[in-house]
């Protein structure tokens, strides 16, 4: 598939068929993700693929519980929403990243803590690297006939999910990608025209 067709055709899928996704297909998506650029070629991303229905259900329970606590609204059991829809997919790909620190960052950490803080938390080259890998994963999944939904909604329960997945610092959970054969074709959300988001100087 042409890369432009993949970029324009991909859309977030929020309802999936039950069919499992073959592991060799998932590895092809991960391979596409590994070819993404990363700051200093740090390749600071890992994909933890959750297929076990019991673990998916536990993760959904955690997200529902924390969401109910922070919003003060009970989540009806079995209700699929923006935060927990990954649990109704045959696979939830948990995207795990590590912070990135360049040699320059190490030098300015002590000499200029404020500049270091901005680079670490606002520029966040590590997070940008992980995002580029996720994008390539999504495009590969689409070109192989799979639907995805890139999700940060579940990370309302970030520490609790990290603990359920036995993740240890410096690794952290940064996103969850719901993955499976699409069971719906929602309307494609429109985009801004390129002229509106481009400035030449
Ligand atoms: C960083 C990020 C976080 C997102 N989190 C969620 C989420 O938690 N739940 C969800 O249903 N969609 C989520 N989305 C999907 C967006 O809503 C979607 O990409 C956007 O509306 C454009 O639609 P499209 O992906 O179909 O083109 C997220 C997308 C990104 C890039």
XYZ file of C-alpha atoms and ligand atoms in Angstrom:
232
model
C 0.000 0.000 0.000
C 1.188 3.495 -0.869
C 2.253 5.383 2.258
C -0.074 8.321 1.456
C -3.028 5.944 1.070
C -2.194 4.419 4.448
C -1.917 7.816 6.135
C -5.232 9.010 4.671
C -7.078 5.713 5.071
C -6.160 4.925 8.677
C -8.670 5.948 11.252
C -9.311 5.140 14.875
C -11.327 1.948 15.262
C -13.242 1.502 18.493
C -15.150 -1.746 17.810
C -13.352 -4.970 16.958
C -14.142 -8.500 15.851
C -13.157 -11.208 18.307
C -10.656 -12.945 15.939
C -7.189 -13.052 17.526
C -4.431 -11.179 15.711
C -1.720 -13.623 14.599
C 1.527 -12.971 16.442
C 3.567 -12.867 13.237
C 1.335 -10.019 12.063
C 1.902 -8.160 15.317
C 5.641 -8.648 14.891
C 5.418 -7.109 11.410
C 3.735 -4.050 12.940
C 6.400 -3.885 15.620
C 9.107 -4.171 12.985
C 7.600 -1.166 11.178
C 7.664 0.692 14.494
C 11.333 -0.156 15.037
C 12.171 1.672 11.768
C 10.792 4.921 13.168
C 13.258 7.683 13.959
C 14.224 8.093 17.605
C 16.342 10.717 19.341
C 19.971 9.594 19.174
C 18.620 6.329 17.715
C 17.897 5.442 21.313
C 15.043 3.048 20.315
C 13.526 3.591 23.736
C 10.219 1.829 23.059
C 8.887 -1.633 23.840
C 5.541 -3.210 23.024
C 3.865 -5.347 25.654
C 1.050 -7.172 23.877
C -1.774 -8.201 26.183
C -3.981 -10.931 24.682
C -4.972 -12.737 27.886
C -8.704 -12.032 28.478
C -8.230 -12.230 32.247
C -5.483 -9.564 32.179
C -7.481 -7.379 29.769
C -10.458 -7.595 32.094
C -8.280 -6.778 35.119
C -6.882 -3.735 33.319
C -10.410 -2.596 32.446
C -11.447 -3.016 36.078
C -8.513 -0.859 37.186
C -9.320 1.878 34.637
C -13.037 1.856 35.526
C -12.295 2.050 39.230
C -9.892 4.977 38.961
C -12.120 6.776 36.450
C -15.090 6.425 38.815
C -12.942 7.746 41.658
C -11.645 10.817 39.803
C -14.940 11.729 38.112
C -17.236 10.754 40.983
C -19.416 8.835 38.497
C -19.927 5.085 38.662
C -18.920 3.203 35.457
C -21.611 0.582 34.732
C -19.955 -2.862 34.484
C -19.598 -3.958 30.871
C -19.852 -0.395 29.564
C -17.289 0.330 26.856
C -16.034 3.896 26.772
C -13.191 6.175 25.548
C -10.979 5.016 28.431
C -11.552 1.261 28.510
C -12.375 0.177 24.922
C -8.974 -1.537 24.583
C -10.314 -4.354 26.768
C -12.902 -5.296 24.117
C -10.194 -5.729 21.450
C -8.430 -9.046 20.886
C -5.120 -7.378 21.776
C -4.107 -4.309 23.741
C -0.602 -3.229 22.824
C 0.863 -1.464 25.833
C 3.488 0.991 24.678
C 6.337 1.232 27.145
C 9.029 3.895 26.903
C 12.155 5.036 28.669
C 13.205 8.666 29.097
C 15.922 9.902 26.762
C 18.836 12.019 27.903
C 21.451 13.214 25.428
C 25.045 14.009 26.319
C 24.106 17.719 26.232
C 21.199 17.070 28.590
C 23.555 15.404 31.033
C 25.838 18.445 30.896
C 23.074 20.981 31.519
C 21.346 18.898 34.228
C 23.515 20.466 36.940
C 24.616 23.681 35.216
C 21.168 24.890 34.164
C 18.354 22.914 35.877
C 15.521 25.054 34.416
C 16.751 24.553 30.835
C 17.110 20.850 31.628
C 13.564 20.690 32.986
C 12.125 22.283 29.829
C 14.038 19.833 27.622
C 13.057 16.845 29.732
C 9.354 17.590 30.193
C 8.344 19.944 27.382
C 10.599 19.069 24.472
C 10.688 15.460 25.725
C 12.648 13.837 22.914
C 12.032 10.431 24.482
C 8.284 10.849 24.273
C 8.508 12.224 20.706
C 10.502 9.132 19.741
C 7.877 6.810 21.205
C 5.120 8.720 19.390
C 6.861 8.261 16.059
C 7.085 4.509 16.697
C 3.378 4.353 17.553
C 2.498 6.163 14.324
C 4.437 3.638 12.261
C 2.838 0.762 14.167
C -0.623 2.165 13.358
C 0.153 2.627 9.665
C 1.572 -0.888 9.371
C -1.476 -2.337 11.144
C -3.777 -0.516 8.734
C -1.859 -1.669 5.676
C -2.146 -5.262 6.937
C -5.948 -4.900 7.291
C -6.137 -4.270 11.053
C -7.806 -1.500 12.981
C -6.225 0.386 15.859
C -7.038 3.013 18.426
C -4.137 4.924 19.995
C -5.212 5.543 23.554
C -4.019 7.618 26.483
C -7.458 7.558 28.159
C -6.573 4.390 30.125
C -3.562 6.214 31.563
C -5.877 7.927 33.986
C -4.767 4.816 35.909
C -1.093 4.992 34.869
C 0.577 3.892 38.138
C -1.998 1.191 38.794
C -1.667 -0.242 35.252
C 2.127 -0.118 35.492
C 1.933 -2.125 38.656
C -0.506 -4.655 37.109
C 1.904 -5.045 34.178
C 4.934 -5.310 36.517
C 6.691 -2.367 34.851
C 9.608 -0.879 36.768
C 11.230 2.562 36.414
C 12.796 3.915 34.252
C 10.276 2.154 31.988
C 6.816 3.625 31.983
C 3.509 3.039 30.274
C 2.876 5.812 27.719
C -0.049 4.573 25.607
C -2.263 1.617 24.886
C -3.093 0.655 21.299
C -6.288 -1.347 20.867
C -5.735 -3.759 17.979
C -7.937 -6.104 15.985
C -10.010 -6.587 12.855
C -12.393 -3.611 12.549
C -16.059 -4.251 13.314
C -17.230 -0.791 12.242
C -16.300 1.874 9.710
C -16.985 5.175 11.438
C -16.969 8.442 9.484
C -13.478 9.812 9.026
C -12.905 12.892 11.183
C -12.008 15.817 8.903
C -8.598 17.449 8.793
C -7.418 21.015 8.455
C -6.186 21.900 4.951
C -2.375 21.903 4.672
C -2.316 25.618 3.824
C -3.955 26.383 7.167
C -1.289 24.600 9.182
C 1.741 25.603 7.113
C 3.717 28.803 7.191
C 6.612 29.510 4.861
C 9.173 32.109 5.836
C -2.061 10.706 21.909
C -3.452 10.233 21.526
C -4.306 9.785 22.521
C -5.582 9.282 22.185
N -6.361 8.732 23.180
C -7.545 8.175 22.848
C -8.306 7.486 23.844
O -7.913 7.374 24.996
N -9.494 6.933 23.459
C -9.963 7.027 22.173
O -11.055 6.493 21.910
N -9.250 7.661 21.204
C -8.051 8.220 21.504
N -7.289 8.819 20.536
C -7.765 8.845 19.126
C -8.184 10.235 18.681
O -9.418 10.562 19.263
C -8.252 10.240 17.137
O -6.986 9.941 16.607
C -8.726 11.574 16.559
O -10.037 11.856 16.949
C -8.651 11.574 15.013
O -9.408 10.497 14.486
P -8.754 9.365 13.550
O -7.689 8.676 14.367
O -9.903 8.430 13.233
O -8.190 10.014 12.344
C -6.020 9.305 20.839
C -5.142 9.762 19.838
C -3.864 10.198 20.175
C -2.914 10.634 19.078
